[in-house]
Amino acid sequence: MLNNMTDTEEGEGGPNNQGDGNPKESSPFINSSSASDVEKSQQYDGKNMALFEEEMDNSPMVSSILSSLANYSNLPQGSKEHEEAENEEGAAPSKKKPAVKAPSLGTLMGVYLPCIQNIFGVILFLRMTWMVGIGGVFGSFIIVFMCCSTTMLTAISMSAIATNGVVPAGGSYYMISRSLGPEFGGAVGICFYLGTTFAGAMYILGAIELLLIYILPQAAIFKMEGLEGADMEAAMLNNMRVYGTIVLSFMATVVFVGVKYVNKLALVFLACVILSILAVYAGVIKTAFEPPVFPVCILGNRTLISKGFDVCAKVIERDNGTVTTKLWKIFCDSEFLNATCDEYFANNNVSEIQGIPGVSSGILAENLFGYYLEKGDFLEKRGISAMQDPDAPITNSNRYVLADITSFFTLLVGIYFPSVTGIMAGSNRSGDLRDAQKSIPIGTIAAITTTSIVYMSAVVLFGACIEGVVLRDKFGEGVNGNLVIGTLAWPSPWVIVIGSFFSTCGAGLQSLTGAPRLLQAISRDSVIPFLKVFGHGKANGEPTWALLLTASICEIGIIIASLDAVAPILSMFFLMCYMFVNLACALQTLLRTPNWRPRFKFYHWALSFLGMSLCLSLMFICSWYYAIVAMVIATCIYKYIEFAGAEKEWGDGIRGISLSAARFALMRLEEGPPHTKNWRPQIMVLVSMDSEQNVEQPRLLSLTNQLKAGKGLTIVGTSVVGTFLNNHAEAQKADQSLRKLMETEKVKGFSQVVISSNLRDGTSHLIQVGGLGGLKHNTVLVSWPRTWKQVEDNLRFRNFIEVVRETTAASMALLVPKNIAAYPSNGERFTEGHIDVWWIVHDGGMLMLLPFLLRQHKVWRKCKMRIFTVAQMDDNSIQMKKDLITFLYHLRIDAEVEVVEMHDSDISAYTYEKTLVMEQRSQILKQMHLTKNEMEREIQSITDSSRGSIRRKNPSNLQSQQSSEEPAGVSVEETPEEESVAVSRPKQVQLIHNKNPTSPTTPAGSAATPGSEVQMTWTDKAETQAAAGHPEQGGVKDIFNMKPEWESLNQSNVRRMHTALRLNEVIMKKSKEAKLVLLNMPGPPKNRMGEENYMEFLEVLTEGLNRVLLVRGGGREVITIYS
């Protein structure tokens, strides 16, 4: 079978067998074969797999890719970048690809020992004994247990993430960024980088402390002999700064010149650490049989510095006489017995105690509880009383061992925590491991278990072997300047001193090696733009610029110069990193994403949350202000990446939690409609596209932005005519066009394109199915069909009326901006003007809410709001105004109020003529099946002739319309949106009645008058004569002649036309100069017979107004007076 699948036959196949021409899929495996298309087709032709020959362009045979799948190598940046790099190499055949060395490290050498080396460090040797002395065995054990539990829980979470697929080189940064997204990944990656960099500073300071205090004190540049208090402390810090800078420069040079030597020396440094720890355990065992001799001199209960005297006594017997000692000379003004001595020295005895009484001495009970000190306090021996005058001044304080810092429990936590960091060493080397998914969990957890046992046993053993005053003696001043842990070691204290010095130097080199590579990995991911320069390096890939930045940041820690001050800083950054590792694991577990399939099974989301809680707690326990600073740094980086960083799609957990949160919120929204206080317009914007799939009314989105100001839901929808299979490309183009325009107009929302057999159904589908669950639109925004009178746009206005009907049926609000092209863009500003609201019928408060929302936007901010309402004959307009003012006061809306009185009046001849023209047009369109050109001509005839009749018969009513009339010569097709029925007047027009005598609107009779001919034909000359010579007689005669025609009109239409004309007249009078007019939109006709009439009513209602927003409420209250 394999032979059948892999063998090819000569001459079979060819270029014609190349599938359906679909674009090739971008994948690490699909289409990665180097075989030509002909070879591919030969693999299918005449074989058992011929059924799949159409798929061969984008689906390779399993047999051809199994090798690639099985040997999928560790990638430095991710599969896509890796594939691109492969393609680039393939495009340049002149460059020979170097052979990649197969990863060969196992669990012991690749994970366990590197973790051991990174976890055991300077704190164990320099501060562990002091921590036990200050915090007590009980308190120190709690600290160690807390910190070790945190790292163990983090290791469990890290193991789950590391075994969930291939973890490329990059370790913790890669795991967090791919699990929590580029924002969290970048923020935590920078924190981890800063933590590693400050760790380098801490190790260097530890090495200098070992050198200047225990190995070569005479090398100090700033001499400390004879100094006390602040002067001695300043000299010590200056020495640390000078030597620290020198050592840092040397280490950075070593890393720059040859990092391979650092890696080779790693085993030597590790051997030093292990030998030092074994020497301590050997010393502990030896104390059970033969405790070492390290006497401590106590004056009263105060510990004396061991330098300057040889015998721990005031006087000694020599040659049958009493002789004073050097200690006497220190505290007295002469060596004679009658000398004047220090009061405390004179009142208390000198005693000598054993510094290391041994594990069987029972000293553990004395060291069980803490002994916290203020800075400058004496190190006092428990259980010994001393005679001292509390009011007496303290003298000779430089002769006692004093506390150098104020100590408290949380300080100890911050100083100790760096000694348990380093658990990422194994995952950072994942690219070199033979089987990373097996080695990382086993090696890391074993290393943490080993180090935790060592630390916990060390706490107990130190408390059981060493005297309390010696434990609290940080620098060993009471035991001849020896390193305290060294006094316990066997065979010599120098084993610990030399071993710890080399181990700290090695750890510092490792930090200076690892931190620049971590920064380089972050830079090459391109998530933080300003760090791109640090992604470059030498020709061999060494991160030169990143090393320079690392050394500079490390120098900050050196300038701080105090190991106790630097340790809490790096504790913050490491704790934050570990916290997010736990968060990543917990999120992935709870979200149950399909790709979450770790090979390491011993994890649980509760453990991850416990680890995360411990990390957060320890951050604030160590130092609340450092914790806040670290969080501020991480937050700033997060927001910077969010706004300025490159967009990356890594399938991260934050995307998953967004989906889960959205689902939860949508389910909550399903529980019921929003309260009136929470109601806001969730807008569905219906736009139309031209033949190039560009939006025809871009100002609709400008208005949407001004209404929404980025809040709530916005869906911009359009419909493409066709079928999904044939017009999918057009729909995608339309969608891209919508998204681009939304981005330009800064409309935050979603685009939706529907493919339908006709626009009517497509629009209906958008209104019905837009949104999801409870997050649905409640308002539809659609533009007024500007050219609805043109015959070719007959379908468009019918679609518009259907939208009005459907939104009414669906209880949605409807906004119809008329003359949308005149609306302001988002960049315009109105410095003055009014937004006028004509509140005619109650619509739930939409007319009140919309101006308020518009005035939140800077375009309309300086416009003032005016509200007009209409009073009928029976209404008390004064009371109406008072009530409206009170209502607006309760609504917290500032607006001018005016009540307009509309008295009953007779219906004018102009109203009848407008209605007549409207009904004639409607009848013609319904009853006459004319061609397009004929129909246009007949409509023109009707409109023009009736306009001439109206002008002649009722010139006084037409005077108010003169401003909206257009000049002669403008055709119907060119009539702008603002004009309603103003049309041109040709030289001679004949009424349609003569052509169609059967029309129901034909006059009953016609008689010759001075202003007309028998055929009812008007001329300009005759019209002028009638208007100038006999206006009243001509008008009366025509009214009399037209009366039977008026009586045949639909009286309902006449009344509506009358209302439209009267309202328009009032609105024009009050709001002609307004920047925007909002008024109630009348409902559509219940039957479909009067749709043209409905459009005509709206045209008459809004005639002459520049910007009009017609509003229909959704049938519910949208604004309330209650809080």
GROMACS .gro file of C-alpha atoms in nm, residues 84-274:
model
  191
   84GLU     CA    1   0.845   3.240   0.671
   85ALA     CA    2   1.209   3.198   0.766
   86GLU     CA    3   1.213   2.859   0.595
   87ASN     CA    4   1.067   3.011   0.279
   88GLU     CA    5   1.323   3.290   0.280
   89GLU     CA    6   1.601   3.037   0.309
   90GLY     CA    7   1.450   2.836   0.026
   91ALA     CA    8   1.439   3.147  -0.190
   92ALA     CA    9   1.814   3.197  -0.151
   93PRO     CA   10   1.972   2.867  -0.253
   94SER     CA   11   2.316   3.022  -0.264
   95LYS     CA   12   2.321   3.027   0.116
   96LYS     CA   13   2.383   2.685   0.253
   97LYS     CA   14   2.157   2.606   0.544
   98PRO     CA   15   2.365   2.506   0.847
   99ALA     CA   16   2.298   2.169   0.994
  100VAL     CA   17   2.083   2.194   1.304
  101LYS     CA   18   2.217   2.003   1.600
  102ALA     CA   19   1.955   1.777   1.749
  103PRO     CA   20   1.866   1.861   2.112
  104SER     CA   21   2.030   1.608   2.340
  105LEU     CA   22   1.992   1.720   2.702
  106GLY     CA   23   1.800   1.498   2.938
  107THR     CA   24   1.614   1.571   3.260
  108LEU     CA   25   1.918   1.575   3.491
  109MET     CA   26   2.155   1.794   3.293
  110GLY     CA   27   1.893   1.996   3.108
  111VAL     CA   28   1.647   2.084   3.385
  112TYR     CA   29   1.730   1.952   3.732
  113LEU     CA   30   2.086   2.078   3.777
  114PRO     CA   31   2.027   2.422   3.610
  115CYS     CA   32   1.729   2.474   3.840
  116ILE     CA   33   1.934   2.371   4.145
  117GLN     CA   34   2.208   2.614   4.047
  118ASN     CA   35   1.965   2.902   3.992
  119ILE     CA   36   1.761   2.839   4.308
  120PHE     CA   37   2.051   2.803   4.553
  121GLY     CA   38   2.215   3.140   4.569
  122VAL     CA   39   2.355   3.427   4.763
  123ILE     CA   40   2.067   3.453   5.013
  124LEU     CA   41   2.128   3.103   5.148
  125PHE     CA   42   2.487   3.185   5.237
  126LEU     CA   43   2.462   3.551   5.340
  127ARG     CA   44   2.118   3.599   5.494
  128MET     CA   45   1.966   3.263   5.591
  129THR     CA   46   2.122   3.246   5.936
  130TRP     CA   47   2.034   3.609   6.007
  131MET     CA   48   1.672   3.543   5.901
  132VAL     CA   49   1.650   3.249   6.142
  133GLY     CA   50   1.794   3.459   6.425
  134ILE     CA   51   1.558   3.752   6.365
  135GLY     CA   52   1.240   3.566   6.272
  136GLY     CA   53   1.295   3.263   6.491
  137VAL     CA   54   1.275   2.904   6.374
  138PHE     CA   55   0.898   2.913   6.374
  139GLY     CA   56   0.863   3.239   6.178
  140SER     CA   57   1.142   3.150   5.936
  141PHE     CA   58   0.987   2.809   5.870
  142ILE     CA   59   0.658   2.980   5.782
  143ILE     CA   60   0.840   3.214   5.541
  144VAL     CA   61   1.027   2.928   5.375
  145PHE     CA   62   0.715   2.714   5.354
  146MET     CA   63   0.512   2.999   5.202
  147CYS     CA   64   0.775   3.082   4.941
  148CYS     CA   65   0.846   2.719   4.853
  149SER     CA   66   0.473   2.645   4.826
  150THR     CA   67   0.438   2.938   4.589
  151THR     CA   68   0.714   2.813   4.362
  152MET     CA   69   0.584   2.456   4.376
  153LEU     CA   70   0.233   2.563   4.274
  154THR     CA   71   0.383   2.780   4.002
  155ALA     CA   72   0.593   2.487   3.881
  156ILE     CA   73   0.279   2.272   3.856
  157SER     CA   74   0.107   2.539   3.648
  158MET     CA   75   0.420   2.590   3.441
  159SER     CA   76   0.448   2.218   3.379
  160ALA     CA   77   0.091   2.206   3.250
  161ILE     CA   78   0.158   2.494   3.009
  162ALA     CA   79   0.498   2.363   2.903
  163THR     CA   80   0.356   2.021   2.819
  164ASN     CA   81   0.064   2.163   2.621
  165GLY     CA   82   0.247   2.145   2.290
  166VAL     CA   83   0.590   2.257   2.179
  167VAL     CA   84   0.745   2.536   2.390
  168PRO     CA   85   1.007   2.713   2.178
  169ALA     CA   86   1.311   2.879   2.325
  170GLY     CA   87   1.190   3.175   2.527
  171GLY     CA   88   1.062   2.988   2.827
  172SER     CA   89   0.829   3.173   3.060
  173TYR     CA   90   0.785   3.472   2.828
  174TYR     CA   91   0.674   3.246   2.544
  175MET     CA   92   0.437   3.052   2.770
  176ILE     CA   93   0.271   3.361   2.917
  177SER     CA   94   0.246   3.557   2.592
  178ARG     CA   95   0.096   3.263   2.403
  179SER     CA   96  -0.142   3.185   2.688
  180LEU     CA   97  -0.251   3.536   2.788
  181GLY     CA   98  -0.191   3.735   2.471
  182PRO     CA   99   0.067   3.991   2.359
  183GLU     CA  100  -0.042   4.259   2.609
  184PHE     CA  101   0.000   4.040   2.918
  185GLY     CA  102   0.293   3.858   2.759
  186GLY     CA  103   0.481   4.178   2.688
  187ALA     CA  104   0.408   4.328   3.030
  188VAL     CA  105   0.506   4.015   3.221
  189GLY     CA  106   0.801   3.952   2.988
  190ILE     CA  107   0.941   4.295   3.072
  191CYS     CA  108   0.881   4.231   3.444
  192PHE     CA  109   1.062   3.897   3.419
  193TYR     CA  110   1.344   4.068   3.232
  194LEU     CA  111   1.376   4.339   3.500
  195GLY     CA  112   1.366   4.073   3.772
  196THR     CA  113   1.646   3.877   3.605
  197THR     CA  114   1.850   4.196   3.558
  198PHE     CA  115   1.815   4.303   3.922
  199ALA     CA  116   1.900   3.946   4.022
  200GLY     CA  117   2.233   3.998   3.845
  201ALA     CA  118   2.286   4.313   4.053
  202MET     CA  119   2.198   4.123   4.371
  203TYR     CA  120   2.447   3.844   4.294
  204ILE     CA  121   2.721   4.097   4.219
  205LEU     CA  122   2.654   4.281   4.546
  206GLY     CA  123   2.663   3.948   4.728
  207ALA     CA  124   2.998   3.866   4.572
  208ILE     CA  125   3.139   4.208   4.671
  209GLU     CA  126   3.009   4.167   5.026
  210LEU     CA  127   3.184   3.831   5.053
  211LEU     CA  128   3.503   3.981   4.913
  212LEU     CA  129   3.524   4.294   5.126
  213ILE     CA  130   3.399   4.157   5.457
  214TYR     CA  131   3.513   3.796   5.469
  215ILE     CA  132   3.786   3.737   5.211
  216LEU     CA  133   3.988   4.058   5.167
  217PRO     CA  134   3.874   4.337   5.403
  218GLN     CA  135   4.194   4.535   5.344
  219ALA     CA  136   4.095   4.580   4.978
  220ALA     CA  137   3.834   4.838   5.076
  221ILE     CA  138   3.892   5.172   4.901
  222PHE     CA  139   3.689   5.364   5.160
  223LYS     CA  140   3.841   5.257   5.491
  224MET     CA  141   3.594   5.162   5.765
  225GLU     CA  142   3.838   5.128   6.052
  226GLY     CA  143   3.755   5.367   6.333
  227LEU     CA  144   3.426   5.476   6.178
  228GLU     CA  145   3.092   5.419   6.340
  229GLY     CA  146   2.725   5.464   6.268
  230ALA     CA  147   2.627   5.643   5.948
  231ASP     CA  148   2.987   5.711   5.844
  232MET     CA  149   3.081   5.344   5.848
  233GLU     CA  150   2.761   5.253   5.661
  234ALA     CA  151   2.829   5.515   5.393
  235ALA     CA  152   3.187   5.392   5.349
  236MET     CA  153   3.063   5.036   5.310
  237LEU     CA  154   2.802   5.135   5.049
  238ASN     CA  155   3.058   5.337   4.852
  239ASN     CA  156   3.292   5.039   4.847
  240MET     CA  157   3.005   4.824   4.718
  241ARG     CA  158   2.930   5.077   4.442
  242VAL     CA  159   3.288   5.106   4.321
  243TYR     CA  160   3.368   4.736   4.325
  244GLY     CA  161   3.021   4.644   4.198
  245THR     CA  162   3.063   4.868   3.893
  246ILE     CA  163   3.406   4.718   3.824
  247VAL     CA  164   3.276   4.361   3.853
  248LEU     CA  165   2.969   4.440   3.644
  249SER     CA  166   3.185   4.583   3.366
  250PHE     CA  167   3.408   4.278   3.375
  251MET     CA  168   3.115   4.036   3.367
  252ALA     CA  169   2.944   4.222   3.082
  253THR     CA  170   3.269   4.208   2.884
  254VAL     CA  171   3.297   3.833   2.947
  255VAL     CA  172   2.939   3.779   2.830
  256PHE     CA  173   2.999   3.996   2.523
  257VAL     CA  174   3.322   3.826   2.424
  258GLY     CA  175   3.237   3.464   2.485
  259VAL     CA  176   2.907   3.347   2.625
  260LYS     CA  177   3.006   2.987   2.548
  261TYR     CA  178   3.268   3.004   2.823
  262VAL     CA  179   3.002   3.109   3.072
  263ASN     CA  180   2.797   2.802   2.986
  264LYS     CA  181   3.102   2.577   3.019
  265LEU     CA  182   3.183   2.718   3.363
  266ALA     CA  183   2.826   2.664   3.481
  267LEU     CA  184   2.905   2.312   3.603
  268VAL     CA  185   3.205   2.440   3.798
  269PHE     CA  186   2.990   2.699   3.973
  270LEU     CA  187   2.724   2.435   4.041
  271ALA     CA  188   2.988   2.209   4.199
  272CYS     CA  189   3.086   2.497   4.431
  273VAL     CA  190   2.724   2.536   4.545
  274ILE     CA  191   2.673   2.165   4.610
   0.00000   0.00000   0.00000
